[in-house]
Amino acid sequence: MRPVDLSAFIETLARQSGEAILPFFRTQMRVDDKDGHRFDPVTEADRAAEIVIRRAINAAFPTHGILGEEFEAERPDAEYLWVVDPIDGTRSFICGLPVWGTLIGLMRGGKPAMGLMNQPYTGEMFVGDGGKAWLKGPRGRRELQASQCKALADAYLMTTDPRLFRDGDGPAYARVESKVRLARYGTDCYAYAMLASGQVDLVIETGLKAYDIVALIPIIEGAGGVVTTWEGQSAKDGGRILAAATPELHEQALRALKG
Amino acid sequence: MRPVDLSAFIETLARQSGEAILPFFRTQMRVDDKDGHRFDPVTEADRAAEIVIRRAINAAFPTHGILGEEFEAERPDAEYLWVVDPIDGTRSFICGLPVWGTLIGLMRGGKPAMGLMNQPYTGEMFVGDGGKAWLKGPRGRRELQASQCKALADAYLMTTDPRLFRDGDGPAYARVESKVRLARYGTDCYAYAMLASGQVDLVIETGLKAYDIVALIPIIEGAGGVVTTWEGQSAKDGGRILAAATPELHEQALRALKG
């Protein structure tokens, strides 16, 4: 299969999952139902979207594997493995903020080969195909380019929640935050999209799963950024993640994390 | 002048200021210029938008007063006083996140009479006219209705940054946060729009200026919510602000803040 076909297919997955999710976003049904179960729009939307994505993959590529947040892995040892988080940014989704995203990544031979982050409410689709990265949005398509920021003192930093860093990771994160120009919280996957867009320069997180990061790696790298674990290893398995706009900034942040 | 005319006028202000701001949003021009001054898209966009708004108000209502963030007050003792923050949510704006807003409020005789929050990137306009409140967005117009949440244990809470609470305010805020179901950071004016939309139930902040809150009061109240200072007084002058979806929840949060 040619890469161009996969690019078109991954965008189809984004559109279909977006259509499955949007009816649950900003729903007014935050009430207990008759059986005493609270309506949970995230869980409902998560499941609906992952079912749509799995069905489409299985129909088009029955030999591909699928790793998703909501259901059991299918053919996890396949050459092509799709890695899916239908809603990354649960709190944003619950609270009505348009900064969650659907993450759809494709690994080939154990390496991230293509990735997409879709934000259906704003109509933004961030894509990396292993070469370039681009944004398709309501105002057209443009290539993504990370910033040229090379110094911590100039950097804008994002993390989802500083309270998530436990034990030694808290002081390590705080060392970086104390050196940057600005820190912004509460961003989830949208942080990496903004790094690839040149808006922010650093993202630092911990406790990520593979499905939280695989789709984002080709977007970050396609925009010229660098993303690894805090040990400088491949980010594909998740864990403690550091993304930076430039190799120089990445190196400085790694050093600050180590203390 | 009839209220319907003011409603149309305030939406015109939103559209014109949005057109002034959007060219600066997600700009790639984050570089030092030749004179060594860093390009500051927020300042540039703030000023451009406030100039547009002031010019339109002065042309249509030369006797009205204007209180804005960027320039000197004009006729602050007028019967009608416009209260304007061209970009509330500076960090979101800088970082490319679509959760900042333009706040345009109108006081009459010292009381908030009408308010609007505009998010031009997503095309969302939250409006309160002293009676109802509504959202005009890409998917049409709908009335806003705050949630029916009456208990802290069920509440979703938003604040811009928990580090902003100083001295005794930190523990007071923490008492409320420890009792709620979910807390979300980094939201600025968008938090109040989500409260009016029924998505979240509580917003707690400190250090607000009049122009950070006046425009939001008619939106919150028009949706059935309650907004006061931590002392239960009018929120119109800013300071320490508590907004809640219901009077019951507001009362519980006030008590928890007092300890």
Short mmCIF file of C-alpha atoms in Angstrom, two decimals:
data_model
loop_
_atom_site.label_atom_id
_atom_site.label_comp_id
_atom_site.label_asym_id
_atom_site.label_seq_id
_atom_site.Cartn_x
_atom_site.Cartn_y
_atom_site.Cartn_z
CA MET A 1 0.00 0.00 0.00
CA ARG A 2 1.37 3.38 -0.93
CA PRO A 3 1.85 6.03 1.80
CA VAL A 4 -0.55 8.38 0.05
CA ASP A 5 -3.31 5.83 0.53
CA LEU A 6 -2.58 5.55 4.24
CA SER A 7 -2.64 9.35 4.53
CA ALA A 8 -6.11 9.45 3.02
CA PHE A 9 -7.24 6.53 5.17
CA ILE A 10 -6.05 8.05 8.46
CA GLU A 11 -7.96 11.24 7.63
CA THR A 12 -11.07 9.17 7.02
CA LEU A 13 -10.61 7.59 10.46
CA ALA A 14 -10.40 11.09 11.93
CA ARG A 15 -13.56 12.28 10.24
CA GLN A 16 -15.57 9.19 11.18
CA SER A 17 -14.43 9.22 14.81
CA GLY A 18 -15.12 12.95 15.02
CA GLU A 19 -18.68 12.36 13.89
CA ALA A 20 -19.03 9.68 16.57
CA ILE A 21 -17.68 11.91 19.35
CA LEU A 22 -19.18 15.34 18.69
CA PRO A 23 -22.76 14.43 19.70
CA PHE A 24 -21.42 13.71 23.20
CA PHE A 25 -19.37 16.92 23.50
CA ARG A 26 -21.00 19.66 25.59
CA THR A 27 -24.00 17.49 26.11
CA GLN A 28 -26.47 18.74 28.69
CA MET A 29 -27.15 15.20 29.96
CA ARG A 30 -25.04 15.47 33.11
CA VAL A 31 -27.74 13.94 35.29
CA ASP A 32 -28.23 10.66 37.06
CA ASP A 33 -30.38 8.24 35.11
CA LYS A 34 -33.20 6.16 36.48
CA ASP A 35 -30.97 3.28 37.51
CA GLY A 36 -28.72 5.53 39.51
CA HIS A 37 -25.87 5.40 36.99
CA ARG A 38 -24.39 8.77 36.18
CA PHE A 39 -24.28 9.49 32.46
CA ASP A 40 -20.61 9.52 31.45
CA PRO A 41 -20.18 11.30 28.12
CA VAL A 42 -16.45 10.61 27.93
CA THR A 43 -16.79 6.86 28.29
CA GLU A 44 -19.68 6.77 25.83
CA ALA A 45 -17.89 8.92 23.29
CA ASP A 46 -14.58 7.09 23.79
CA ARG A 47 -16.17 3.73 23.10
CA ALA A 48 -18.25 4.91 20.16
CA ALA A 49 -15.19 6.45 18.49
CA GLU A 50 -12.91 3.48 19.10
CA ILE A 51 -15.52 1.08 17.72
CA VAL A 52 -15.82 3.20 14.56
CA ILE A 53 -12.03 3.32 14.15
CA ARG A 54 -11.52 -0.41 14.76
CA ARG A 55 -14.27 -1.37 12.34
CA ALA A 56 -12.78 0.79 9.58
CA ILE A 57 -9.26 -0.56 10.13
CA ASN A 58 -10.41 -4.17 10.23
CA ALA A 59 -12.40 -3.67 7.02
CA ALA A 60 -9.57 -1.99 5.10
CA PHE A 61 -6.54 -3.77 6.57
CA PRO A 62 -7.53 -7.09 8.14
CA THR A 63 -3.90 -8.04 8.79
CA HIS A 64 -3.05 -4.85 10.72
CA GLY A 65 -2.96 -4.85 14.50
CA ILE A 66 -4.82 -2.43 16.78
CA LEU A 67 -3.88 -1.13 20.22
CA GLY A 68 -6.56 1.10 21.74
CA GLU A 69 -7.47 2.52 25.12
CA GLU A 70 -10.94 1.06 25.45
CA PHE A 71 -10.77 -2.55 24.22
CA GLU A 72 -8.42 -5.54 24.00
CA ALA A 73 -5.46 -5.41 21.63
CA GLU A 74 -5.95 -7.10 18.25
CA ARG A 75 -2.94 -8.72 16.47
CA PRO A 76 -0.42 -6.68 18.53
CA ASP A 77 2.51 -8.39 16.76
CA ALA A 78 1.46 -7.36 13.26
CA GLU A 79 3.93 -5.49 11.03
CA TYR A 80 1.48 -2.55 10.94
CA LEU A 81 0.04 -1.63 14.34
CA TRP A 82 -2.54 1.14 14.83
CA VAL A 83 -2.32 2.88 18.20
CA VAL A 84 -5.48 4.76 19.16
CA ASP A 85 -6.71 7.03 21.95
CA PRO A 86 -10.20 8.16 20.97
CA ILE A 87 -10.27 11.04 23.48
CA ASP A 88 -7.00 12.32 24.90
CA GLY A 89 -7.76 15.12 27.37
CA THR A 90 -10.66 13.68 29.32
CA ARG A 91 -10.95 16.62 31.72
CA SER A 92 -11.06 19.11 28.87
CA PHE A 93 -13.76 17.05 27.18
CA ILE A 94 -15.83 16.80 30.36
CA CYS A 95 -15.49 20.53 31.00
CA GLY A 96 -16.43 21.54 27.46
CA LEU A 97 -13.00 22.91 26.51
CA PRO A 98 -12.01 22.36 22.85
CA VAL A 99 -8.45 21.21 23.63
CA TRP A 100 -8.88 17.43 23.71
CA GLY A 101 -8.05 15.32 20.68
CA THR A 102 -8.40 11.97 18.98
CA LEU A 103 -5.01 10.31 18.55
CA ILE A 104 -4.48 7.82 15.74
CA GLY A 105 -0.96 6.53 15.18
CA LEU A 106 0.47 3.85 12.91
CA MET A 107 3.58 1.87 13.84
CA ARG A 108 5.45 -0.12 11.21
CA GLY A 109 7.99 -2.71 12.34
CA GLY A 110 7.87 -1.28 15.85
CA LYS A 111 8.47 2.34 14.85
CA PRO A 112 6.00 5.25 14.64
CA ALA A 113 5.42 5.78 10.91
CA MET A 114 2.41 8.11 10.73
CA GLY A 115 0.27 10.00 13.20
CA LEU A 116 -2.78 12.21 13.45
CA MET A 117 -4.39 14.33 16.13
CA ASN A 118 -7.94 15.39 15.37
CA GLN A 119 -9.93 18.13 17.13
CA PRO A 120 -13.36 17.85 15.54
CA TYR A 121 -14.99 20.78 17.38
CA THR A 122 -12.49 23.30 15.99
CA GLY A 123 -12.10 21.30 12.77
CA GLU A 124 -8.33 20.97 13.18
CA MET A 125 -6.40 17.92 12.02
CA PHE A 126 -2.66 17.73 12.80
CA VAL A 127 -0.90 15.09 10.69
CA GLY A 128 2.63 13.70 10.33
CA ASP A 129 3.38 11.14 7.62
CA GLY A 130 6.94 10.22 8.54
CA GLY A 131 8.31 13.09 6.44
CA LYS A 132 6.54 16.41 6.91
CA ALA A 133 3.80 17.47 9.28
CA TRP A 134 0.84 19.70 8.52
CA LEU A 135 -2.36 21.18 9.89
CA LYS A 136 -5.60 20.90 7.96
CA GLY A 137 -8.14 23.30 9.41
CA PRO A 138 -11.01 25.61 8.62
CA ARG A 139 -8.50 28.10 7.21
CA GLY A 140 -6.81 25.61 4.88
CA ARG A 141 -3.71 23.45 5.01
CA ARG A 142 -0.29 24.55 6.14
CA GLU A 143 2.98 22.85 6.95
CA LEU A 144 3.92 22.72 10.60
CA GLN A 145 7.27 24.05 11.75
CA ALA A 146 8.44 23.97 15.34
CA SER A 147 10.04 27.13 16.71
CA GLN A 148 13.76 27.88 16.58
CA CYS A 149 13.93 28.32 20.36
CA LYS A 150 17.32 27.11 21.63
CA ALA A 151 17.39 28.41 25.22
CA LEU A 152 15.34 27.44 28.29
CA ALA A 153 15.15 31.12 29.31
CA ASP A 154 13.19 31.88 26.12
CA ALA A 155 11.00 28.79 26.18
CA TYR A 156 7.24 28.42 26.60
CA LEU A 157 6.52 25.18 28.47
CA MET A 158 3.34 23.13 28.69
CA THR A 159 2.34 20.28 30.95
CA THR A 160 -1.04 18.75 31.70
CA ASP A 161 -0.92 19.06 35.49
CA PRO A 162 2.18 19.72 37.63
CA ARG A 163 0.61 17.67 40.43
CA LEU A 164 1.00 14.54 38.29
CA PHE A 165 4.77 14.46 38.85
CA ARG A 166 5.45 12.17 41.82
CA ASP A 167 8.44 11.83 44.13
CA GLY A 168 11.68 12.84 42.43
CA ASP A 169 9.88 13.78 39.22
CA GLY A 170 8.25 16.79 40.89
CA PRO A 171 11.54 18.56 41.70
CA ALA A 172 12.94 17.55 38.29
CA TYR A 173 10.00 19.16 36.52
CA ALA A 174 10.16 22.19 38.83
CA ARG A 175 13.83 22.73 37.90
CA VAL A 176 12.84 23.11 34.25
CA GLU A 177 9.79 25.25 35.01
CA SER A 178 11.88 27.63 37.12
CA LYS A 179 14.13 28.30 34.10
CA VAL A 180 11.55 28.92 31.36
CA ARG A 181 9.84 32.12 30.28
CA LEU A 182 6.25 30.88 30.67
CA ALA A 183 4.49 27.70 31.80
CA ARG A 184 0.93 26.74 30.87
CA TYR A 185 -1.10 23.87 32.35
CA GLY A 186 -4.03 21.73 31.34
CA THR A 187 -3.20 20.93 27.77
CA ASP A 188 -2.87 17.16 27.12
CA CYS A 189 -2.29 16.26 23.46
CA TYR A 190 -2.99 19.82 22.34
CA ALA A 191 0.37 20.81 23.85
CA TYR A 192 2.27 18.68 21.31
CA ALA A 193 0.20 20.10 18.46
CA MET A 194 1.12 23.60 19.62
CA LEU A 195 4.78 22.59 19.84
CA ALA A 196 4.64 21.32 16.25
CA SER A 197 2.92 24.60 15.29
CA GLY A 198 5.76 26.71 16.69
CA GLN A 199 3.59 28.18 19.46
CA VAL A 200 5.30 26.55 22.44
CA ASP A 201 8.78 25.12 22.77
CA LEU A 202 8.69 22.41 25.44
CA VAL A 203 6.27 19.78 26.67
CA ILE A 204 7.08 17.69 29.75
CA GLU A 205 4.86 14.92 31.03
CA THR A 206 4.89 11.70 32.99
CA GLY A 207 2.85 8.51 33.14
CA LEU A 208 1.93 8.49 29.45
CA LYS A 209 0.75 5.31 27.76
CA ALA A 210 1.84 4.32 24.25
CA TYR A 211 -1.54 5.46 22.92
CA ASP A 212 -1.00 8.92 24.48
CA ILE A 213 2.14 9.60 22.44
CA VAL A 214 2.65 7.31 19.41
CA ALA A 215 0.38 9.35 17.13
CA LEU A 216 2.12 12.57 18.16
CA ILE A 217 5.69 11.47 17.43
CA PRO A 218 5.47 11.82 13.60
CA ILE A 219 3.74 15.20 14.03
CA ILE A 220 6.45 16.55 16.35
CA GLU A 221 9.33 15.10 14.32
CA GLY A 222 7.78 16.12 10.99
CA ALA A 223 7.72 19.71 12.28
CA GLY A 224 11.41 19.54 13.20
CA GLY A 225 10.96 18.90 16.91
CA VAL A 226 12.51 16.26 19.15
CA VAL A 227 10.61 13.90 21.44
CA THR A 228 12.08 11.24 23.73
CA THR A 229 11.75 9.86 27.24
CA TRP A 230 13.52 11.68 30.07
CA GLU A 231 16.33 9.16 29.48
CA GLY A 232 16.66 10.22 25.84
CA GLN A 233 15.15 6.96 24.54
CA SER A 234 12.32 6.47 22.02
CA ALA A 235 9.03 7.88 23.26
CA LYS A 236 6.97 5.15 21.58
CA ASP A 237 6.21 3.24 24.79
CA GLY A 238 5.15 6.34 26.74
CA GLY A 239 6.30 6.95 30.31
CA ARG A 240 8.11 10.18 31.17
CA ILE A 241 8.15 12.30 28.00
CA LEU A 242 10.09 15.38 26.94
CA ALA A 243 9.34 17.13 23.65
CA ALA A 244 11.30 20.15 22.45
CA ALA A 245 11.32 22.45 19.44
CA THR A 246 15.05 22.05 18.78
CA PRO A 247 17.82 19.55 19.63
CA GLU A 248 19.62 22.26 21.61
CA LEU A 249 16.58 23.00 23.77
CA HIS A 250 15.94 19.27 24.21
CA GLU A 251 19.48 18.78 25.48
CA GLN A 252 19.19 21.67 27.96
CA ALA A 253 15.86 20.42 29.27
CA LEU A 254 17.21 16.87 29.66
CA ARG A 255 20.13 18.24 31.70
CA ALA A 256 17.79 20.31 33.89
CA LEU A 257 15.55 17.27 34.49
CA LYS A 258 18.62 15.29 35.63
CA GLY A 259 19.62 18.14 37.97
CA MET B 1 -31.84 53.40 22.84
CA ARG B 2 -33.70 50.10 22.90
CA PRO B 3 -31.97 46.99 24.28
CA VAL B 4 -32.27 45.21 20.95
CA ASP B 5 -30.09 47.87 19.36
CA LEU B 6 -27.44 47.46 22.03
CA SER B 7 -27.50 43.69 21.50
CA ALA B 8 -26.78 44.17 17.81
CA PHE B 9 -24.12 46.77 18.55
CA ILE B 10 -22.23 44.62 21.05
CA GLU B 11 -22.10 41.79 18.50
CA THR B 12 -20.68 44.22 15.95
CA LEU B 13 -17.98 45.14 18.47
CA ALA B 14 -17.20 41.44 18.87
CA ARG B 15 -16.91 40.85 15.14
CA GLN B 16 -14.74 43.91 14.53
CA SER B 17 -12.41 43.17 17.43
CA GLY B 18 -12.16 39.52 16.35
CA GLU B 19 -11.04 40.61 12.90
CA ALA B 20 -8.41 42.84 14.53
CA ILE B 21 -7.08 40.06 16.77
CA LEU B 22 -7.08 36.94 14.61
CA PRO B 23 -4.15 37.97 12.35
CA PHE B 24 -1.98 37.97 15.50
CA PHE B 25 -3.17 34.58 16.81
CA ARG B 26 -0.77 31.69 16.14
CA THR B 27 1.55 34.03 14.34
CA GLN B 28 4.96 32.61 13.53
CA MET B 29 6.64 35.95 14.25
CA ARG B 30 8.04 34.99 17.65
CA VAL B 31 11.46 36.47 16.90
CA ASP B 32 13.45 39.44 18.10
CA ASP B 33 13.23 42.41 15.78
CA LYS B 34 16.13 44.54 14.60
CA ASP B 35 15.98 46.91 17.57
CA GLY B 36 16.19 44.07 20.04
CA HIS B 37 12.52 44.30 21.02
CA ARG B 38 10.78 40.97 21.13
CA PHE B 39 7.62 40.84 19.01
CA ASP B 40 4.72 40.63 21.40
CA PRO B 41 1.59 39.40 19.63
CA VAL B 42 -0.61 39.78 22.72
CA THR B 43 0.22 43.43 23.24
CA GLU B 44 -0.17 44.19 19.55
CA ALA B 45 -3.46 42.34 19.28
CA ASP B 46 -4.75 43.76 22.57
CA ARG B 47 -4.12 47.32 21.45
CA ALA B 48 -5.47 46.83 17.95
CA ALA B 49 -8.69 45.33 19.28
CA GLU B 50 -9.22 47.93 21.99
CA ILE B 51 -8.67 50.76 19.49
CA VAL B 52 -11.28 49.24 17.17
CA ILE B 53 -13.76 48.85 20.04
CA ARG B 54 -13.22 52.36 21.43
CA ARG B 55 -13.56 53.95 18.01
CA ALA B 56 -16.87 52.16 17.37
CA ILE B 57 -18.28 53.07 20.79
CA ASN B 58 -17.23 56.70 20.49
CA ALA B 59 -18.80 56.94 17.03
CA ALA B 60 -22.11 55.34 18.02
CA PHE B 61 -22.45 56.58 21.63
CA PRO B 62 -20.30 59.66 22.21
CA THR B 63 -21.73 60.16 25.71
CA HIS B 64 -20.91 56.64 26.92
CA GLY B 65 -17.85 55.98 29.06
CA ILE B 66 -15.14 53.40 28.36
CA LEU B 67 -12.96 51.46 30.79
CA GLY B 68 -10.41 49.25 29.05
CA GLU B 69 -7.23 47.38 29.90
CA GLU B 70 -4.88 49.06 27.47
CA PHE B 71 -5.66 52.80 27.55
CA GLU B 72 -6.91 55.55 29.86
CA ALA B 73 -10.53 55.56 30.99
CA GLU B 74 -12.89 57.84 29.02
CA ARG B 75 -15.88 59.44 30.79
CA PRO B 76 -15.81 56.87 33.65
CA ASP B 77 -18.73 58.60 35.40
CA ALA B 78 -21.13 58.27 32.46
CA GLU B 79 -24.52 56.58 32.94
CA TYR B 80 -23.47 53.93 30.39
CA LEU B 81 -19.95 52.58 30.88
CA TRP B 82 -18.35 50.03 28.57
CA VAL B 83 -15.85 47.72 30.29
CA VAL B 84 -13.47 46.00 27.90
CA ASP B 85 -10.68 43.41 28.03
CA PRO B 86 -9.62 42.80 24.44
CA ILE B 87 -7.78 39.54 25.26
CA ASP B 88 -8.55 37.75 28.51
CA GLY B 89 -6.35 34.66 28.75
CA THR B 90 -2.98 35.99 27.67
CA ARG B 91 -1.11 32.74 28.23
CA SER B 92 -3.62 30.78 26.18
CA PHE B 93 -3.31 33.32 23.39
CA ILE B 94 0.49 33.22 23.44
CA CYS B 95 0.50 29.43 23.46
CA GLY B 96 -1.98 29.11 20.59
CA LEU B 97 -4.81 27.61 22.66
CA PRO B 98 -8.31 28.67 21.58
CA VAL B 99 -9.59 29.37 25.11
CA TRP B 100 -8.94 33.11 25.45
CA GLY B 101 -11.72 35.60 24.84
CA THR B 102 -12.61 39.22 24.19
CA LEU B 103 -14.72 40.62 27.03
CA ILE B 104 -17.11 43.48 26.34
CA GLY B 105 -19.43 44.53 29.15
CA LEU B 106 -21.86 47.41 29.55
CA MET B 107 -22.68 48.92 32.94
CA ARG B 108 -25.70 51.16 33.38
CA GLY B 109 -25.93 53.26 36.51
CA GLY B 110 -23.13 51.27 38.11
CA LYS B 111 -24.65 47.84 37.42
CA PRO B 112 -23.67 45.25 34.79
CA ALA B 113 -26.46 45.41 32.18
CA MET B 114 -25.12 43.42 29.23
CA GLY B 115 -22.06 41.34 28.50
CA LEU B 116 -20.35 39.41 25.75
CA MET B 117 -17.41 37.01 25.53
CA ASN B 118 -16.14 36.43 22.02
CA GLN B 119 -13.81 33.61 20.89
CA PRO B 120 -13.18 34.47 17.26
CA TYR B 121 -11.00 31.43 16.43
CA THR B 122 -13.77 28.97 17.30
CA GLY B 123 -16.46 31.43 16.20
CA GLU B 124 -18.22 31.35 19.58
CA MET B 125 -19.99 34.36 21.04
CA PHE B 126 -21.45 34.07 24.58
CA VAL B 127 -23.92 36.87 25.33
CA GLY B 128 -26.09 37.97 28.25
CA ASP B 129 -28.49 40.88 27.84
CA GLY B 130 -29.66 41.30 31.42
CA GLY B 131 -32.42 38.73 30.91
CA LYS B 132 -31.33 35.54 29.15
CA ALA B 133 -27.92 34.35 28.01
CA TRP B 134 -27.09 32.56 24.80
CA LEU B 135 -24.29 31.15 22.65
CA LYS B 136 -24.02 32.05 19.00
CA GLY B 137 -21.62 29.68 17.29
CA PRO B 138 -20.88 27.80 14.10
CA ARG B 139 -23.66 25.36 14.99
CA GLY B 140 -26.31 28.07 15.51
CA ARG B 141 -27.75 29.87 18.50
CA ARG B 142 -28.84 28.29 21.75
CA GLU B 143 -29.85 29.52 25.16
CA LEU B 144 -27.38 28.96 27.95
CA GLN B 145 -28.43 27.16 31.09
CA ALA B 146 -26.12 26.53 34.03
CA SER B 147 -26.18 23.05 35.56
CA GLN B 148 -28.46 22.00 38.42
CA CYS B 149 -25.48 20.92 40.55
CA LYS B 150 -26.24 21.60 44.22
CA ALA B 151 -23.44 19.72 46.02
CA LEU B 152 -19.69 20.33 46.17
CA ALA B 153 -19.07 16.58 45.96
CA ASP B 154 -20.64 16.53 42.48
CA ALA B 155 -19.10 19.75 41.23
CA TYR B 156 -16.61 20.38 38.44
CA LEU B 157 -14.38 23.30 39.41
CA MET B 158 -12.24 25.58 37.26
CA THR B 159 -9.56 28.09 38.13
CA THR B 160 -6.90 29.76 36.04
CA ASP B 161 -3.88 28.81 38.14
CA PRO B 162 -3.93 27.54 41.73
CA ARG B 163 -0.56 29.22 42.33
CA LEU B 164 -2.26 32.61 42.00
CA PHE B 165 -3.92 32.27 45.42
CA ARG B 166 -1.67 33.97 47.97
CA ASP B 167 -1.40 33.65 51.74
CA GLY B 168 -4.70 32.62 53.32
CA ASP B 169 -6.43 32.42 49.93
CA GLY B 170 -4.39 29.32 49.01
CA PRO B 171 -5.74 27.15 51.85
CA ALA B 172 -9.25 28.58 51.31
CA TYR B 173 -9.20 27.56 47.65
CA ALA B 174 -7.65 24.19 48.53
CA ARG B 175 -10.53 23.48 50.96
CA VAL B 176 -12.99 23.81 48.10
CA GLU B 177 -10.85 21.87 45.63
CA SER B 178 -10.50 18.99 48.10
CA LYS B 179 -14.30 18.62 48.21
CA VAL B 180 -15.17 18.70 44.49
CA ARG B 181 -15.37 15.90 41.97
CA LEU B 182 -12.94 17.36 39.41
CA ALA B 183 -10.73 20.46 39.11
CA ARG B 184 -9.41 21.88 35.87
CA TYR B 185 -6.79 24.63 35.47
CA GLY B 186 -5.77 27.17 32.87
CA THR B 187 -9.10 28.48 31.74
CA ASP B 188 -9.49 32.26 32.28
CA CYS B 189 -12.75 33.69 30.92
CA TYR B 190 -13.59 30.45 29.15
CA ALA B 191 -14.33 28.93 32.55
CA TYR B 192 -17.29 31.27 33.11
CA ALA B 193 -18.59 30.55 29.60
CA MET B 194 -18.47 26.83 30.40
CA LEU B 195 -20.27 27.45 33.70
CA ALA B 196 -23.02 29.31 31.84
CA SER B 197 -23.13 26.41 29.36
CA GLY B 198 -23.77 23.86 32.10
CA GLN B 199 -20.39 22.14 31.58
CA VAL B 200 -18.76 23.09 34.88
CA ASP B 201 -20.33 24.12 38.16
CA LEU B 202 -17.84 26.34 39.99
CA VAL B 203 -15.23 28.93 39.13
CA ILE B 204 -12.99 30.42 41.82
CA GLU B 205 -10.43 33.11 41.16
CA THR B 206 -8.56 35.93 42.80
CA GLY B 207 -7.00 39.22 41.73
CA LEU B 208 -9.51 39.95 38.97
CA LYS B 209 -9.94 43.46 37.62
CA ALA B 210 -13.35 44.92 36.76
CA TYR B 211 -12.66 44.32 33.06
CA ASP B 212 -11.99 40.61 33.78
CA ILE B 213 -15.47 40.01 35.15
CA VAL B 214 -18.07 42.73 34.31
CA ALA B 215 -18.83 41.31 30.84
CA LEU B 216 -19.25 37.82 32.30
CA ILE B 217 -21.76 38.70 35.02
CA PRO B 218 -24.81 39.01 32.68
CA ILE B 219 -23.78 35.78 30.93
CA ILE B 220 -23.54 33.83 34.19
CA GLU B 221 -26.69 35.33 35.69
CA GLY B 222 -28.63 35.02 32.44
CA ALA B 223 -27.86 31.29 32.49
CA GLY B 224 -29.16 30.98 36.05
CA GLY B 225 -25.81 31.01 37.80
CA VAL B 226 -24.62 33.10 40.75
CA VAL B 227 -21.45 35.21 40.84
CA THR B 228 -20.17 37.31 43.74
CA THR B 229 -16.99 38.09 45.60
CA TRP B 230 -15.80 35.68 48.31
CA GLU B 231 -17.65 37.99 50.71
CA GLY B 232 -20.92 37.54 48.83
CA GLN B 233 -20.86 41.09 47.42
CA SER B 234 -21.29 42.23 43.81
CA ALA B 235 -18.54 40.94 41.54
CA LYS B 236 -18.52 44.10 39.41
CA ASP B 237 -15.28 45.50 40.83
CA GLY B 238 -13.35 42.22 40.50
CA GLY B 239 -11.14 40.92 43.30
CA ARG B 240 -11.74 37.45 44.71
CA ILE B 241 -14.55 35.91 42.65
CA LEU B 242 -16.79 32.87 43.16
CA ALA B 243 -19.22 31.76 40.45
CA ALA B 244 -21.57 28.83 40.91
CA ALA B 245 -24.25 27.08 38.89
CA THR B 246 -26.87 27.25 41.66
CA PRO B 247 -27.49 29.31 44.82
CA GLU B 248 -27.12 26.14 46.92
CA LEU B 249 -23.70 25.34 45.48
CA HIS B 250 -22.65 28.98 45.81
CA GLU B 251 -23.57 28.93 49.50
CA GLN B 252 -21.62 25.70 50.12
CA ALA B 253 -18.55 27.01 48.31
CA LEU B 254 -18.69 30.31 50.23
CA ARG B 255 -18.78 28.35 53.50
CA ALA B 256 -15.84 26.17 52.44
CA LEU B 257 -13.83 29.25 51.45
CA LYS B 258 -14.41 30.74 54.90
CA GLY B 259 -13.30 27.48 56.54
#
